[in-house]
Coordinates of C-alpha atoms in Angstrom, one line a residue:
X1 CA -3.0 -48.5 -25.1
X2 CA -5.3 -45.4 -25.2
X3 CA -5.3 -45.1 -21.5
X4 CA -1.6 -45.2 -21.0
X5 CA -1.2 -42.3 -23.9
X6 CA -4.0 -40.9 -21.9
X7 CA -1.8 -40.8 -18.4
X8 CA 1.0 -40.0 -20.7
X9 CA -0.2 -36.7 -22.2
X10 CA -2.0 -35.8 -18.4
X11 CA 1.7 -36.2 -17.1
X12 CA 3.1 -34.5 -19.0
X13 CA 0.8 -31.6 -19.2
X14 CA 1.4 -31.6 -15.4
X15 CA 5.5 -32.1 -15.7
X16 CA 5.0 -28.8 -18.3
X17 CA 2.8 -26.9 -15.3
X18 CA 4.9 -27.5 -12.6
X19 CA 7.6 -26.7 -14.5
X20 CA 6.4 -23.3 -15.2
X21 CA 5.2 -22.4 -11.8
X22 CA 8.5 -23.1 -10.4
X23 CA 9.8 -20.7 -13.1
X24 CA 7.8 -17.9 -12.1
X25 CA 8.0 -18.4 -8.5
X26 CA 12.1 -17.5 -9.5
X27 CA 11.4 -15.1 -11.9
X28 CA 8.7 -13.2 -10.5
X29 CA 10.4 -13.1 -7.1
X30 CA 10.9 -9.1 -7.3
X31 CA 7.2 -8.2 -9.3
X32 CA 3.9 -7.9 -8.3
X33 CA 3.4 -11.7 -8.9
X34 CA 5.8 -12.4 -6.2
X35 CA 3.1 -12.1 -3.6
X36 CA 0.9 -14.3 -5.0
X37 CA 3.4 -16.5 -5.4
X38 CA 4.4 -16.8 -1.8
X39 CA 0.4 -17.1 -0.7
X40 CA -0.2 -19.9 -2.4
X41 CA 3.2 -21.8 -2.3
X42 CA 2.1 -23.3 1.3
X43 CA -1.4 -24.7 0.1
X44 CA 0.2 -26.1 -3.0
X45 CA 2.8 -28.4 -1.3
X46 CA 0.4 -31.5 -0.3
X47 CA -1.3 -31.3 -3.7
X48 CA 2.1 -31.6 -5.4
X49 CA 3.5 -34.2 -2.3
X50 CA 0.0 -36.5 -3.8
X51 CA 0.3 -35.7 -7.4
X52 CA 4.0 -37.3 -7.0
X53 CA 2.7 -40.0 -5.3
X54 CA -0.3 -40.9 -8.0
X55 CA 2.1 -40.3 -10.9
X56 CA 4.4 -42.5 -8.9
X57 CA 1.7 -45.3 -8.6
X58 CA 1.1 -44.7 -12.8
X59 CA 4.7 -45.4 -13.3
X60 CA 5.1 -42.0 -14.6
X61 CA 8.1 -41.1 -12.8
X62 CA 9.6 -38.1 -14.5
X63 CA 6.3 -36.2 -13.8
X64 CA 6.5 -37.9 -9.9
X65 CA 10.2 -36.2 -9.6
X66 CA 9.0 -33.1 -11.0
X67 CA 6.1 -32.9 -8.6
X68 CA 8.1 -33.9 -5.6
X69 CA 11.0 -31.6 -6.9
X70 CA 8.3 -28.8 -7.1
X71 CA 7.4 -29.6 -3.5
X72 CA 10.6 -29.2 -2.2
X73 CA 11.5 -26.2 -4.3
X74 CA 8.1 -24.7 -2.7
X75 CA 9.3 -25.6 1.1
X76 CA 12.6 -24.9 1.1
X77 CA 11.5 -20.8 2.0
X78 CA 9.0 -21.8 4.7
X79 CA 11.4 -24.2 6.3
X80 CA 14.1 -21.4 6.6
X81 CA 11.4 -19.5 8.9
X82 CA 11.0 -22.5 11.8
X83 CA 13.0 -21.1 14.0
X84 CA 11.5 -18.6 16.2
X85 CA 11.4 -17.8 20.4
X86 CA 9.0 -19.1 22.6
X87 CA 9.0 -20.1 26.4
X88 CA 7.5 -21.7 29.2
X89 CA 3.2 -21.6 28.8
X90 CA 3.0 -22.3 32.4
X91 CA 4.7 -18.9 33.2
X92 CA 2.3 -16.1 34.6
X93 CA 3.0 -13.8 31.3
X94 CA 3.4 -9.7 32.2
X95 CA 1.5 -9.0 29.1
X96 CA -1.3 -10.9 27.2
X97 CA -2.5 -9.4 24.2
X98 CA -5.4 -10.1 21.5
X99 CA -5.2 -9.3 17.8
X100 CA -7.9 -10.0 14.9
X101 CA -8.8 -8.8 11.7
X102 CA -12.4 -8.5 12.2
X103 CA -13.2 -7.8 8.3
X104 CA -15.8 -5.3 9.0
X105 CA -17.9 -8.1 10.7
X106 CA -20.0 -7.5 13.7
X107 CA -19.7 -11.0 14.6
X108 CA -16.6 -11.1 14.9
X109 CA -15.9 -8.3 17.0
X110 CA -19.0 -10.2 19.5
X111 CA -17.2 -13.1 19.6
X112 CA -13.6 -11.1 20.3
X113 CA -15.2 -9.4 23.2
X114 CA -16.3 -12.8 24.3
X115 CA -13.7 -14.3 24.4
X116 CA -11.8 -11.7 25.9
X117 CA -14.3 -11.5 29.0
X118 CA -12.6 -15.3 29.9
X119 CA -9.0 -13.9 28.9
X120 CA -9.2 -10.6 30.1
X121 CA -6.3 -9.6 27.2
X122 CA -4.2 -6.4 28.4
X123 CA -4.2 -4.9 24.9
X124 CA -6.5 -5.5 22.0
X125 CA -5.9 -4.1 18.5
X126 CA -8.5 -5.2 16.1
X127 CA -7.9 -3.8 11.9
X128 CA -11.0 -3.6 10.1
X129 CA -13.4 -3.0 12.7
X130 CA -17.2 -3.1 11.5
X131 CA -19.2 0.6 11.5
X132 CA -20.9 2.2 14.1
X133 CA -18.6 0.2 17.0
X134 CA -18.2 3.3 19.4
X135 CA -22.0 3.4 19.6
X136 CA -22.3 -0.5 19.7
X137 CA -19.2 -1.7 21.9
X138 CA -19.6 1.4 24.0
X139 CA -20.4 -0.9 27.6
X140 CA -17.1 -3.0 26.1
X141 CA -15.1 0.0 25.2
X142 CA -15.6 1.6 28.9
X143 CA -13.7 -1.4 30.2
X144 CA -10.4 -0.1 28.6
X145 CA -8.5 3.2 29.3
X146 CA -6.7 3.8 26.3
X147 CA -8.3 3.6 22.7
X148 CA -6.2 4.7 19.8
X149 CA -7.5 3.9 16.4
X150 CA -7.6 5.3 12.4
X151 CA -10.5 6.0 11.1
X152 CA -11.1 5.5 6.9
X153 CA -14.7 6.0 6.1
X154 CA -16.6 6.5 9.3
X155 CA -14.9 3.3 10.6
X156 CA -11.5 2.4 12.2
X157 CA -9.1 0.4 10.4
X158 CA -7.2 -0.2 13.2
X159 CA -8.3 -0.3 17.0
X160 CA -6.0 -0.1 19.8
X161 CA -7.6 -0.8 23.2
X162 CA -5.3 -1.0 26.7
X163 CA -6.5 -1.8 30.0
X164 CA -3.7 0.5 31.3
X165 CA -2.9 4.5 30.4
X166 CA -1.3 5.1 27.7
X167 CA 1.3 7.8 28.0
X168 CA 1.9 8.4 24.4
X169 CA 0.0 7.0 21.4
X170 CA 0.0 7.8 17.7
X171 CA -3.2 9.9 17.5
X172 CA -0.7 12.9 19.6
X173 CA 2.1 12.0 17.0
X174 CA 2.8 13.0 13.5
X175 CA 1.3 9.9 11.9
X176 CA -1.4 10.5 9.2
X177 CA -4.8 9.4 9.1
X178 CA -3.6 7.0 5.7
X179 CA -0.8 5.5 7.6
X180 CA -1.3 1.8 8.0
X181 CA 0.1 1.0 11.6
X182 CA -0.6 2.5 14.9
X183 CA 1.1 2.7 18.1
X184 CA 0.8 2.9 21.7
X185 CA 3.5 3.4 24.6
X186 CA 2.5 1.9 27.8
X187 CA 3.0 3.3 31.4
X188 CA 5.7 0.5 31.9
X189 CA 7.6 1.3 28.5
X190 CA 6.0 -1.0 26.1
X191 CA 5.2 -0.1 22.8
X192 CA 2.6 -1.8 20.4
X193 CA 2.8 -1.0 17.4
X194 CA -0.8 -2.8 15.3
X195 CA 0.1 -3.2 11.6
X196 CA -2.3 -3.5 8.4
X197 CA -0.3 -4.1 5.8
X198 CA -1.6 -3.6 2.0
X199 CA -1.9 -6.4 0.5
X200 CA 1.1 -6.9 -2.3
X201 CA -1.5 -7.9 -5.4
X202 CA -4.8 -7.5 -7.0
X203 CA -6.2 -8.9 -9.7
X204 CA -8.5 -6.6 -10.7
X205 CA -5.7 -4.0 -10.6
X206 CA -3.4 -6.4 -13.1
X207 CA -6.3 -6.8 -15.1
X208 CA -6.6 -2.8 -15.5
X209 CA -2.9 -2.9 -15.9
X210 CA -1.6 -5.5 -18.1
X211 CA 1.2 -5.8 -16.1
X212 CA 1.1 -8.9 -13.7
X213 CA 5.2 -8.0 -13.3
X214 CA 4.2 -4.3 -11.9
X215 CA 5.6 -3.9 -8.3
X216 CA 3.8 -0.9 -7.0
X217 CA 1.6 -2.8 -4.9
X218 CA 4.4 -5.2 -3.6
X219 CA 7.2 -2.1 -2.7
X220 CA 3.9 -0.4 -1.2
X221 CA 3.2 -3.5 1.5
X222 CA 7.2 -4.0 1.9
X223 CA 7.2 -0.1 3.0
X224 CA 4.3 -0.4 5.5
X225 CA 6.4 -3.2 7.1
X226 CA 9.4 -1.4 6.8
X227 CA 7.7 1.7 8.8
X228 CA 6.1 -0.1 11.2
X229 CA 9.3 -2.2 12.4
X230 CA 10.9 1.5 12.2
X231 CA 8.3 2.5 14.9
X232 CA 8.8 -0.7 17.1
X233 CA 12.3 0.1 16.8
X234 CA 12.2 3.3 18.7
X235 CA 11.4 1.7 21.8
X236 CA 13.7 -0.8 23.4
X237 CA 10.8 -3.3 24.6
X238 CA 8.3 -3.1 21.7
X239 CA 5.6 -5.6 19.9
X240 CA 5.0 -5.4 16.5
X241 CA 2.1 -7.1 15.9
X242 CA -0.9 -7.2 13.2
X243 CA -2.3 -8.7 9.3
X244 CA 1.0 -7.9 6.8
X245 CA -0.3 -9.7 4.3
X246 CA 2.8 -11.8 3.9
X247 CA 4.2 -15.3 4.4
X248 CA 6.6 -15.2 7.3
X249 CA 8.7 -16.5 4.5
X250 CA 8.9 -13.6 2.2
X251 CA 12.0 -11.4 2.3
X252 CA 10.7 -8.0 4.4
X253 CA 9.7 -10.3 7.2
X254 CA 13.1 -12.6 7.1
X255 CA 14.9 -9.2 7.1
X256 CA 13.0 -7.4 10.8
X257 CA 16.1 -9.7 12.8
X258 CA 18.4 -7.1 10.9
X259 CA 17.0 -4.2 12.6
X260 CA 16.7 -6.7 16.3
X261 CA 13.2 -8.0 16.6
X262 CA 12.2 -11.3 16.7
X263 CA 10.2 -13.5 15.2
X264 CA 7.7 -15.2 17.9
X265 CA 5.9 -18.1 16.3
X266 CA 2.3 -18.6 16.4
X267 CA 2.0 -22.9 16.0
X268 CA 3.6 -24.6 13.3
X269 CA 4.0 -23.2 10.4
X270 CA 1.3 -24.9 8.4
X271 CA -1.7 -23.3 11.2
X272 CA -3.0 -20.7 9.0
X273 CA -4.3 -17.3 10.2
X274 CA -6.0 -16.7 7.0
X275 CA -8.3 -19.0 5.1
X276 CA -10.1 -18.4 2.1
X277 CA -13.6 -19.1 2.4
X278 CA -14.2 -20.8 -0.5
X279 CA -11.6 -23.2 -0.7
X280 CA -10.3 -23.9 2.3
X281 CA -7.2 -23.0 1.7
X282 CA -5.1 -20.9 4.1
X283 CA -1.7 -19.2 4.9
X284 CA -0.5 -17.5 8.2
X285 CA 0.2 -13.7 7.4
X286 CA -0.6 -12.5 10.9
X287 CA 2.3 -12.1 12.9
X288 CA 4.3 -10.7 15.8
X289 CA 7.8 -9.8 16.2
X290 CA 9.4 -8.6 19.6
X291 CA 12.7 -6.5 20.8
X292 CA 15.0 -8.6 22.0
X293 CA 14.3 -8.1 25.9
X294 CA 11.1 -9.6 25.7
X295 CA 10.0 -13.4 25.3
X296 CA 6.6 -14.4 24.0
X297 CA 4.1 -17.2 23.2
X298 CA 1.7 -17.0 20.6
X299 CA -1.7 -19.7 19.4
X300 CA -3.9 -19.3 17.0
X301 CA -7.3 -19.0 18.3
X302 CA -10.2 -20.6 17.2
X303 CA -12.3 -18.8 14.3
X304 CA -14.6 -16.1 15.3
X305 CA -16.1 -15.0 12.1
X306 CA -13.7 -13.6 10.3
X307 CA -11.8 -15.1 7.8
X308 CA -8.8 -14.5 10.0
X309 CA -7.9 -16.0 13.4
X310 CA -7.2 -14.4 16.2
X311 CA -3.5 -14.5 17.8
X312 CA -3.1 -14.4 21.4
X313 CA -0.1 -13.2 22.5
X314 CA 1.9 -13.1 26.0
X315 CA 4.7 -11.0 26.9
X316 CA 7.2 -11.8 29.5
X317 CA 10.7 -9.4 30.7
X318 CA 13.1 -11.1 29.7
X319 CA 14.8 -10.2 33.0
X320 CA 13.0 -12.2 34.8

C-alpha cells in the first residue's frame, strides 16, 4: 500500500513537472527563457518517451499520457525542420568547405588542420580560434591565400581561410571589429559568410537580473542571424554557414527561406554538433544555409576536441 502511494505521489509530481515545462516552453516562447527552452527540448524527448513507458508499466497512465503528450508537444518543432536539400555524395563537389568552433583549444585547431591535410577543404572558417595561432599555424596558414578574420582580445573570433583569392572580404568593408559574422567573395562569385551567433541566454546574467523573461540576449542572437543572412543575401550564390547558437527549429532560422536560402541538412536531426561535456547531452546549432542556385551536402565530423563538431560542407552549381 505504501509503495503504490509512493508511485502515486512520484507520478504525480512528474504529471505536475511536465505539465509546467510544457507551459513555459509556450509561454516563454518570446523571452529570454525561449532559448533555453529550445536547447534542451531535443535531449528531453527520450527521457520523457521512457518515463511514459515506466509509468506505463506502473499502471500510472495519466502521468504516462502526460509524458508521451509532453514528447510529442516537444517534437512537433524539430519535425517541421526535416526537410532540407541535399544531393548525390558521389558527385565531384565545386566547393568543399570546413567549419569548427574550436573553443580557444589548441587541439582542436591540430586536429582541424589534420584532418584537412586528407580533405584538402577549399575554405575553412574556424570561431573561437585559440591565441597566438598566426605564430603557431603559420607553416598551415601559408597553404591558404586568403585569411580574413576578427580579432577580440589578441585572438580571432572568427577565421576565414581560402585556398583561392579573395576579391573582396569584410576586413576592406564597413564591418566592425564587434560584428559577429565575416565574409568573403571568391574569384568565381561565391560568398561565405562565417557566423558566431551570441548565444540567446545566461544564467549568470538572469541571476544578476531577476528577469529569466528578459529578451535582450535573445533579440541580440536573432539580429546577428538576421545580419548575417542580410550579407549572404547580397550575393546571388552565397553560404551562410557557422555556430548560431540555435535549434534549426527556432523561428529566425525557419524564417532564412523567406529571404531564399536554404536549409542544407547536416545528418538527421538528432546528430548533434554541440555536446555538453558533462552530460552528454547535445543539440545541433551549427548550420548552413545556401542561395538557391547552389546544392550542398553536409556530415558531421567526428569530434576533434572541441565540444563542437566539425561540418563539412560541399557545394555544387546548381547548373550543372
Amino acid at each position: 500500500m505504501k509503495t503504490r502511494s509512493a508511485v502515486r505521489m512520484v507520478s504525480s509530481g512528474i504529471f505536475i513537472c511536465l505539465l509546467l515545462i510544457c507551459l513555459a516552453h509556450l509561454v516563454f516562447r518570446g523571452s529570454g527563457w525561449a532559448g533555453f527552452l529550445s536547447f534542451v527540448a531535443l535531449p528531453a524527448i527520450p527521457g520523457l518517451l521512457a518515463i511514459a513507458a515506466l509509468l506505463f508499466l506502473l499502471k500510472q497512465r495519466l502521468a504516462g499520457l502526460a509524458a508521451l503528450g509532453a514528447a510529442i508537444l516537444l517534437a512537433v518543432p524539430p519535425l517541421g525542420v526535416l526537410k532540407g536539400q541535399s544531393t548525390s555524395a558521389y558527385q565531384v563537389p565545386d566547393v568543399t568547405i570546413l567549419w569548427l568552433n574550436a573553443r580557444h583549444s589548441h587541439v582542436a585547431l591540430d586536429n582541424i588542420f589534420d584532418l584537412d591535410s586528407n580533405l584538402q577543404a577549399d575554405i575553412i572558417a574556424i570561431a573561437e580560434t585559440p591565441v597566438n595561432w598566426r605564430k603557431r599555424y603559420s607553416e598551415e596558414l601559408a597553404k591558404f591565400d586568403c585569411i580574413e578574420w576578427r580579432h577580440a582580445r589578441g585572438a580571432p573570433r572568427l577565421l576565414v581561410l581560402s585556398r583561392t583569392p579573395c576579391e573582396l572580404a569584410s576586413s576592406s568593408g564597413d564591418l566592425s571589429e564587434y560584428t559577429p559574422h565575416r565574409y568573403v567573395d571568391l574569384a568565381d562569385s561565391l560568398r561565405l559568410v562565417a557566423l558566431h551567433a551570441p548565444r540567446p541566454f545566461d544564467f549568470s546574467y538572469i541571476s544578476k537580473t531577476g528577469r529569466p523573461w528578459d529578451s535582450t540576449r535573445l533579440q541580440t542572437r536573432n539580429d546577428a542571424i538576421g545580419e548575417a543572412a542580410m550579407r549572404a543575401r547580397q550575393r546571388a550564390d552565397a553560404v551562410l554557414i557557422g555556430d548560431f547558437n540555435a535549434v534549426s527549429w527556432s523561428p529566425p532560422l525557419t524564417e532564412l527561406h523567406t529571404i531564399g536560402l536554404q536549409t542544407v541538412r547536416c545528418g538527421p536531426i538528432w546528430h548533434s554538433t554541440w555536446v555538453d561535456k558533462h552530460s552528454g547531452l547535445g543539440v545541433p546549432i551549427d548550420h548552413v544555409f545556401v542561395s538557391a542556385s547552389l546544392k550542398a551536402i553536409c556530415s558531421v565530423a567526428p569530434g576533434v576536441g572541441s565540444d563542437h563538431r566539425p561540418l563539412v560542407v560541399r557545394l555544387y552549381r546548381a547548373d550543372k
